[in-house]
PDB file of C-alpha atoms in Angstrom:
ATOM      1  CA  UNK A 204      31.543  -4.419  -6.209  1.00 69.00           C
ATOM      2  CA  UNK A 205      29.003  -2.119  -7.795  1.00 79.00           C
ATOM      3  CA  UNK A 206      25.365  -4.130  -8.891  1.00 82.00           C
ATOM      4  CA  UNK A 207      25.825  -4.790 -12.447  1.00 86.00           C
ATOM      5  CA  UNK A 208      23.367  -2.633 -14.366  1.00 86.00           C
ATOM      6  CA  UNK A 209      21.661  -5.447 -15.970  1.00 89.00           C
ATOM      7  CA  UNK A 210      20.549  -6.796 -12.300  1.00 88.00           C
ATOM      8  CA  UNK A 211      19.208  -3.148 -11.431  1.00 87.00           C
ATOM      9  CA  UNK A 212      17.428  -2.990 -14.730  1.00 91.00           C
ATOM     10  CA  UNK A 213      15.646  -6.250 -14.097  1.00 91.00           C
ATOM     11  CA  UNK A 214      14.853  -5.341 -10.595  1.00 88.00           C
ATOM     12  CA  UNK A 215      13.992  -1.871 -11.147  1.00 90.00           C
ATOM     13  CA  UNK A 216      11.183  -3.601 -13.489  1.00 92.00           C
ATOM     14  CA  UNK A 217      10.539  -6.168 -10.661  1.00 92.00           C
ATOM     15  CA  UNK A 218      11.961  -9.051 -12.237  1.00 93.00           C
ATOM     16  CA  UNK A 219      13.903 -10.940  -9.978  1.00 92.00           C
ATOM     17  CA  UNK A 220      16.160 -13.947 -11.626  1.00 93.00           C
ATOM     18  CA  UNK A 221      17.615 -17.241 -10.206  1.00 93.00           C
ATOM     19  CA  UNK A 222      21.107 -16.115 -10.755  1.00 93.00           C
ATOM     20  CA  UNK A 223      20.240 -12.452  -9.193  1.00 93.00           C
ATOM     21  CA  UNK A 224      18.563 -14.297  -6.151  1.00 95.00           C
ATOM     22  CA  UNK A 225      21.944 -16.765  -5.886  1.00 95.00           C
ATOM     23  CA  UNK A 226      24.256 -13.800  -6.125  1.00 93.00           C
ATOM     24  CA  UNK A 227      22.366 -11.792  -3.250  1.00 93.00           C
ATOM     25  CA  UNK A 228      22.503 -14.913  -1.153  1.00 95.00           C
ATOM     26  CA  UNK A 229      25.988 -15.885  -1.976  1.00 94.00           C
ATOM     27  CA  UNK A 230      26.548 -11.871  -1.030  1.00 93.00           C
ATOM     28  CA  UNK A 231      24.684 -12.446   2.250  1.00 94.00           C
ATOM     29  CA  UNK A 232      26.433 -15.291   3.345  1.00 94.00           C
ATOM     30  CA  UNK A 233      30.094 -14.266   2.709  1.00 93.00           C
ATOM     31  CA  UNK A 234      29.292 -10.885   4.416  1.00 93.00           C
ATOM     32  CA  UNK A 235      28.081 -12.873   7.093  1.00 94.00           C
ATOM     33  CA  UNK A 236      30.983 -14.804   7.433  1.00 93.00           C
ATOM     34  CA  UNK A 237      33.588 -11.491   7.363  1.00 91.00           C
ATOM     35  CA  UNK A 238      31.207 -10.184  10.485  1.00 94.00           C
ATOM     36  CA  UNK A 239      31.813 -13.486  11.851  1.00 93.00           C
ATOM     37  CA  UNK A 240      35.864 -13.282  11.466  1.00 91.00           C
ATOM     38  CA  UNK A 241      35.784  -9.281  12.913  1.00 91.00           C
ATOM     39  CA  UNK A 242      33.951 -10.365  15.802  1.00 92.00           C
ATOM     40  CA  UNK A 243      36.241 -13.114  16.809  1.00 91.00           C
ATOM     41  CA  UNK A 244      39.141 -10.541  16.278  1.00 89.00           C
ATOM     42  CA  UNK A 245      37.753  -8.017  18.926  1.00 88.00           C
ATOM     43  CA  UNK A 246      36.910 -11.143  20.977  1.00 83.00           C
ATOM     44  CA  UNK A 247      39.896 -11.049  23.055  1.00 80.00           C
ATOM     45  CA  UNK A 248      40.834  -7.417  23.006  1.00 78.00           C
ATOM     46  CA  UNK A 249      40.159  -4.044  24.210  1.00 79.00           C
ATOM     47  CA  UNK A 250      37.357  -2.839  22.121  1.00 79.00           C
ATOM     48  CA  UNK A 251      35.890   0.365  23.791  1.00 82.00           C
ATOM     49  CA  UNK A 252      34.092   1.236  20.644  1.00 89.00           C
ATOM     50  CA  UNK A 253      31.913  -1.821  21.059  1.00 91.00           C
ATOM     51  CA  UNK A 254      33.162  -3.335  17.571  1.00 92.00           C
ATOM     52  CA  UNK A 255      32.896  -7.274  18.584  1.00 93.00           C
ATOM     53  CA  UNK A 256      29.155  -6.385  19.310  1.00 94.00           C
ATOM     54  CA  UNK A 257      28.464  -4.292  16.375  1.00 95.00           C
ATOM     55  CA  UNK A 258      29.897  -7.445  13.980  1.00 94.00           C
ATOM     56  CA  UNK A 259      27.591  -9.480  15.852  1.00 95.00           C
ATOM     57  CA  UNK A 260      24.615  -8.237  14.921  1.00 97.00           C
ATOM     58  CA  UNK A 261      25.819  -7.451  11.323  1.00 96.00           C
ATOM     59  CA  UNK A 262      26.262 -11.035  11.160  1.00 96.00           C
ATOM     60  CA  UNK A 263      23.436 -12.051  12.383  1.00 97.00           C
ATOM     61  CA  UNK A 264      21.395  -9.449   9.995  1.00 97.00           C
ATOM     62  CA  UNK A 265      23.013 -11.145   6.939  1.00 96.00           C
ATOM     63  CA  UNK A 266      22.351 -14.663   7.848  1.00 96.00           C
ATOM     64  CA  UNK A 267      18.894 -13.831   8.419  1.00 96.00           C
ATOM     65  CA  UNK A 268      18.807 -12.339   5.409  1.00 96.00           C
ATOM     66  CA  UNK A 269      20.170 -15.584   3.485  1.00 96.00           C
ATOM     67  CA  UNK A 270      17.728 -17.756   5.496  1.00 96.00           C
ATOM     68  CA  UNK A 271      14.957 -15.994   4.195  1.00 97.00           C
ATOM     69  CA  UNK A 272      15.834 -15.625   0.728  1.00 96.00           C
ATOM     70  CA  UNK A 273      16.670 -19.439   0.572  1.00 96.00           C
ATOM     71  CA  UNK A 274      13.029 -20.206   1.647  1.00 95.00           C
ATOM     72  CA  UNK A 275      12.381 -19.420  -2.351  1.00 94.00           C
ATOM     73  CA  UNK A 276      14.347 -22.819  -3.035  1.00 96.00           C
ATOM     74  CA  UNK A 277      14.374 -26.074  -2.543  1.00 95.00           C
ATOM     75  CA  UNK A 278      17.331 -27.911  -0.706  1.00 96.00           C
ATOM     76  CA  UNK A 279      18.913 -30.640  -2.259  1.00 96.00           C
ATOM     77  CA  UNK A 280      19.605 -32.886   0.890  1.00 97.00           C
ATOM     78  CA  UNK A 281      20.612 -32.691   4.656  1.00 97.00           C
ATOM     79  CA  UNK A 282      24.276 -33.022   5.495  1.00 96.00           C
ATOM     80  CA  UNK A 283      24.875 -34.282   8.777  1.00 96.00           C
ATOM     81  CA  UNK A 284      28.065 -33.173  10.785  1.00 96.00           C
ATOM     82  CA  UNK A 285      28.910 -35.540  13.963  1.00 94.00           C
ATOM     83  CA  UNK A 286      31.775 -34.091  16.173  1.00 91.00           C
ATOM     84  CA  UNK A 287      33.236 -35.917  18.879  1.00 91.00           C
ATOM     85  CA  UNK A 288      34.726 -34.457  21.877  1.00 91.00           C
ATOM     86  CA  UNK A 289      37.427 -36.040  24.307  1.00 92.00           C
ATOM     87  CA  UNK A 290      37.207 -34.554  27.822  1.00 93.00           C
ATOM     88  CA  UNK A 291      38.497 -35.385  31.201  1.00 95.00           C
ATOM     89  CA  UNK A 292      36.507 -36.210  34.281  1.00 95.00           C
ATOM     90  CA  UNK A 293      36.993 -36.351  37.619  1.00 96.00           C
ATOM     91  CA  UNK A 294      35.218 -38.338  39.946  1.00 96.00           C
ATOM     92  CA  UNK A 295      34.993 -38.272  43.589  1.00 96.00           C
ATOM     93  CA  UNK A 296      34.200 -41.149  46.186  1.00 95.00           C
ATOM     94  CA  UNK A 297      30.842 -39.781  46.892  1.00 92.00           C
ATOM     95  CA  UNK A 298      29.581 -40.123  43.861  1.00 94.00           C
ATOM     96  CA  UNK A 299      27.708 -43.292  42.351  1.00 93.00           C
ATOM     97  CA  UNK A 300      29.481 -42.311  38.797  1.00 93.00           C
ATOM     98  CA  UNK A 301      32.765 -43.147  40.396  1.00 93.00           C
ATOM     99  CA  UNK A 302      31.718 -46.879  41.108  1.00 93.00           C
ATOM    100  CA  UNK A 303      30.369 -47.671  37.574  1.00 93.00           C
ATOM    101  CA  UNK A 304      34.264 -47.421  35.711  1.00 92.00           C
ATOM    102  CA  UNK A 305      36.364 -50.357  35.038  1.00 90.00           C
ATOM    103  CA  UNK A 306      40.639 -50.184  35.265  1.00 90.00           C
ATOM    104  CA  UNK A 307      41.200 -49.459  31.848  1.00 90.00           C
ATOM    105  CA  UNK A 308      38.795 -46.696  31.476  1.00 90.00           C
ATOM    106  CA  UNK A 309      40.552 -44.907  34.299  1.00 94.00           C
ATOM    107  CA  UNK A 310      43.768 -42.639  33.266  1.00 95.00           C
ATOM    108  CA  UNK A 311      44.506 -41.723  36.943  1.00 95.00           C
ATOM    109  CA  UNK A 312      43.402 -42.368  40.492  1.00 96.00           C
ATOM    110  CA  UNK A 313      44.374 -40.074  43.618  1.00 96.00           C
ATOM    111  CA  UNK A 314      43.761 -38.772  46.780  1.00 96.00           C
ATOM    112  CA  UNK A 315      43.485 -35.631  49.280  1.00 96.00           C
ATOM    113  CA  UNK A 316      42.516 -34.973  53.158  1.00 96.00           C
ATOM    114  CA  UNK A 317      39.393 -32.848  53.033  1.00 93.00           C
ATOM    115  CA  UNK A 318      38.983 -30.117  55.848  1.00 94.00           C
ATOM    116  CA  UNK A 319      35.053 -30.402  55.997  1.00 92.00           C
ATOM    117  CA  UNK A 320      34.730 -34.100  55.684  1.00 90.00           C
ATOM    118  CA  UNK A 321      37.912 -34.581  57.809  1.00 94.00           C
ATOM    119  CA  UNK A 322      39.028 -37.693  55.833  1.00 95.00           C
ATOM    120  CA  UNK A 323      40.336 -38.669  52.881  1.00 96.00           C
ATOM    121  CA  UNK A 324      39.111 -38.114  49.410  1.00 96.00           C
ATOM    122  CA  UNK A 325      39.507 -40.718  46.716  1.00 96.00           C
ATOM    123  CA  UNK A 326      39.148 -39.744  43.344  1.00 96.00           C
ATOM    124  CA  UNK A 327      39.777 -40.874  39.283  1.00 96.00           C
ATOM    125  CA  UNK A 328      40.166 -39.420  36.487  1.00 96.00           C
ATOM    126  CA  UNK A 329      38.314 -40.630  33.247  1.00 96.00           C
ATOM    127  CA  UNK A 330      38.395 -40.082  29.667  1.00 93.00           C
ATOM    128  CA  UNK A 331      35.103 -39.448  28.480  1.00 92.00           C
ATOM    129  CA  UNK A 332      33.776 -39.048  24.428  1.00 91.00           C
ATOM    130  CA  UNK A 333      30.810 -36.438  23.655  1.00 91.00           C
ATOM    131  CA  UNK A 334      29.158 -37.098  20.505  1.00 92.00           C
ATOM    132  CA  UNK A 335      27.243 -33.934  19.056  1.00 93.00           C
ATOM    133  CA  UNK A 336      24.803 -33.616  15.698  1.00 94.00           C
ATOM    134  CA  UNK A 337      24.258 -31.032  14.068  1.00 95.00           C
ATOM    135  CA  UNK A 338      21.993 -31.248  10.852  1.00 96.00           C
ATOM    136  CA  UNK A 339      21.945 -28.347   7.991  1.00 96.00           C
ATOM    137  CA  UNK A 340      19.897 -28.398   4.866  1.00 96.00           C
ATOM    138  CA  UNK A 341      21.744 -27.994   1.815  1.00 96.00           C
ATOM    139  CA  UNK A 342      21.128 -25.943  -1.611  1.00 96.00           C
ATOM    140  CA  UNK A 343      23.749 -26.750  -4.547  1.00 96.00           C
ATOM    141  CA  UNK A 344      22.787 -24.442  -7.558  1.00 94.00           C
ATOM    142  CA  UNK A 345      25.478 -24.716 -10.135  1.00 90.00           C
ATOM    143  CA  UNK A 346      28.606 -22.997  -8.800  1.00 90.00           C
ATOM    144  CA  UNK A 347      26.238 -22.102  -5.573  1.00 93.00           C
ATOM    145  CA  UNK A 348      26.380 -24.198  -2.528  1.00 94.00           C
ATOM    146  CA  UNK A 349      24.510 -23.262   0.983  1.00 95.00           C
ATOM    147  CA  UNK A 350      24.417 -24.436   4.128  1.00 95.00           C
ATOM    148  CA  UNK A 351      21.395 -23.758   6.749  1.00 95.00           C
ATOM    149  CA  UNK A 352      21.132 -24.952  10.445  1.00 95.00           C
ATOM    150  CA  UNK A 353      18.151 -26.737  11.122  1.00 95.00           C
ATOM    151  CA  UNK A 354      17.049 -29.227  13.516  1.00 93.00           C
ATOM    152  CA  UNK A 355      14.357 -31.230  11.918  1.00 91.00           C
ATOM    153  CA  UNK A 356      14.400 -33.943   9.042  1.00 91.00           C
ATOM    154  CA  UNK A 357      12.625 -33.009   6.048  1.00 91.00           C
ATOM    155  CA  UNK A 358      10.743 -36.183   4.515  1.00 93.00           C
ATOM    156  CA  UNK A 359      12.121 -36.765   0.783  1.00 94.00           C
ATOM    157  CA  UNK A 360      15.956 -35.095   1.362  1.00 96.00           C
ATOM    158  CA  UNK A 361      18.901 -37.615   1.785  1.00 96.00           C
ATOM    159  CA  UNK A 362      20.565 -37.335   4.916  1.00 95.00           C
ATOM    160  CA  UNK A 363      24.961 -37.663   4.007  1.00 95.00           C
ATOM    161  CA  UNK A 364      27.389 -37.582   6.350  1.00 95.00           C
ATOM    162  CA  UNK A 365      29.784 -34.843   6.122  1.00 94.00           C
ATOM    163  CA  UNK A 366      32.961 -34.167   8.061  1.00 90.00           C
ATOM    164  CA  UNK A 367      32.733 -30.637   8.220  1.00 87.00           C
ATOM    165  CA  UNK A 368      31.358 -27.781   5.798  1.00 86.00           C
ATOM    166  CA  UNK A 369      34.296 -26.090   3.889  1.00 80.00           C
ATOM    167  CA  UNK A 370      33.439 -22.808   2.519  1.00 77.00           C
ATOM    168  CA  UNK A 371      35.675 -20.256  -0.437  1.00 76.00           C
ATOM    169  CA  UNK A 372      37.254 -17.349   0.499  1.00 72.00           C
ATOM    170  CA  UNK A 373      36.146 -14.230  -1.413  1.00 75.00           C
ATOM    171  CA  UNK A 374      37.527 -10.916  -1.545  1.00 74.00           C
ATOM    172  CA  UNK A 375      34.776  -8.677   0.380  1.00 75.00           C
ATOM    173  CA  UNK A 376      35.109  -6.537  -2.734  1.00 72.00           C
ATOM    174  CA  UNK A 377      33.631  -8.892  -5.856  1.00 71.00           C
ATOM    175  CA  UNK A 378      30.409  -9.017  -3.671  1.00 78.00           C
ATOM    176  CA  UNK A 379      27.413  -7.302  -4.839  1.00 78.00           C
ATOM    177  CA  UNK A 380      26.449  -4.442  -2.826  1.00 75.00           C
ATOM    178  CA  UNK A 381      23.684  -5.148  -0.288  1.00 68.00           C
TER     179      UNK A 381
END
């Protein structure tokens, strides 16, 4: 999409609005994510024109671009995004871990002959749960919503609990022109 003329008018007369500044972040951040979805598509295939990297850095351009263009407003409050993990362990008769688990927490036990040790191995399997944080402030401006990564608590902002951080799909098209 072309810059409406109104927006160059006021810019070429260095008058920068709210809704211009939302529009070239909103821009920024679904340009982003499009960089984002072409990398991951060169991800797992031959790409000897170095696409998957050149994405990449697109990406990473726009998103830096966003973050600093948000630092001219104020976020509203923090969501917080916990994500749990289930993975399977395996512990081996040597190890102190493999002591510490009661029966129920064990989904399998077995065994092997090692060459080096020259006896048998014991070992059991265990189910184990990785919690993970992640914290992003977020801007709502009218029809405008933005997520940033960050890692500390700002004093003031609400901290809510989020399950994860849906975001529109937009034709690359009605995006202003960066």
């Amino acid at each position: 999409m072309e810059t409406p003329l109104h927006y160059k008018k006021k810019i070429d007369n260095g008058i920068v609005t709210c809704e211009i500044l939302l529009n070239v972040i909103f821009a920024f951040n679904k340009r982003a994510k499009i960089y984002k979805d072409k990398e991951l598509n060169y991800k797992y295939g031959y790409d000897s024109y170095n696409n998957q990297e050149k994405n990449k850095d697109l990406k990473l351009r726009c998103y830096n671009c966003k973050k600093d263009l948000l630092k001219f407003l104020q976020p509203c409050a923090i969501h917080k995004i916990v994500q749990t993990k289930e993975k399977n362990m395996k512990y081996y008769d040597w190890e102190s871990e493999y002591f510490t688990f009661s029966d129920e927490k064990i989904l399998r036990r077995g065994e092997f002959f090692d060459n080096e040790l020259k006896r048998i191995v014991e070992f059991i399997v265990v189910k184990e749960v990785e919690k993970k944080e992640e914290l992003f402030l977020y801007y709502n401006y009218g029809n405008f919503k933005f997520h940033i990564p960050t890692k500390k608590i700002i004093e003031g902002l609400e901290i809510i609990q989020v399950d994860n951080i849906a975001s529109e799909v937009v034709d690359e098209k009605n995006l202003l022109s960066i």
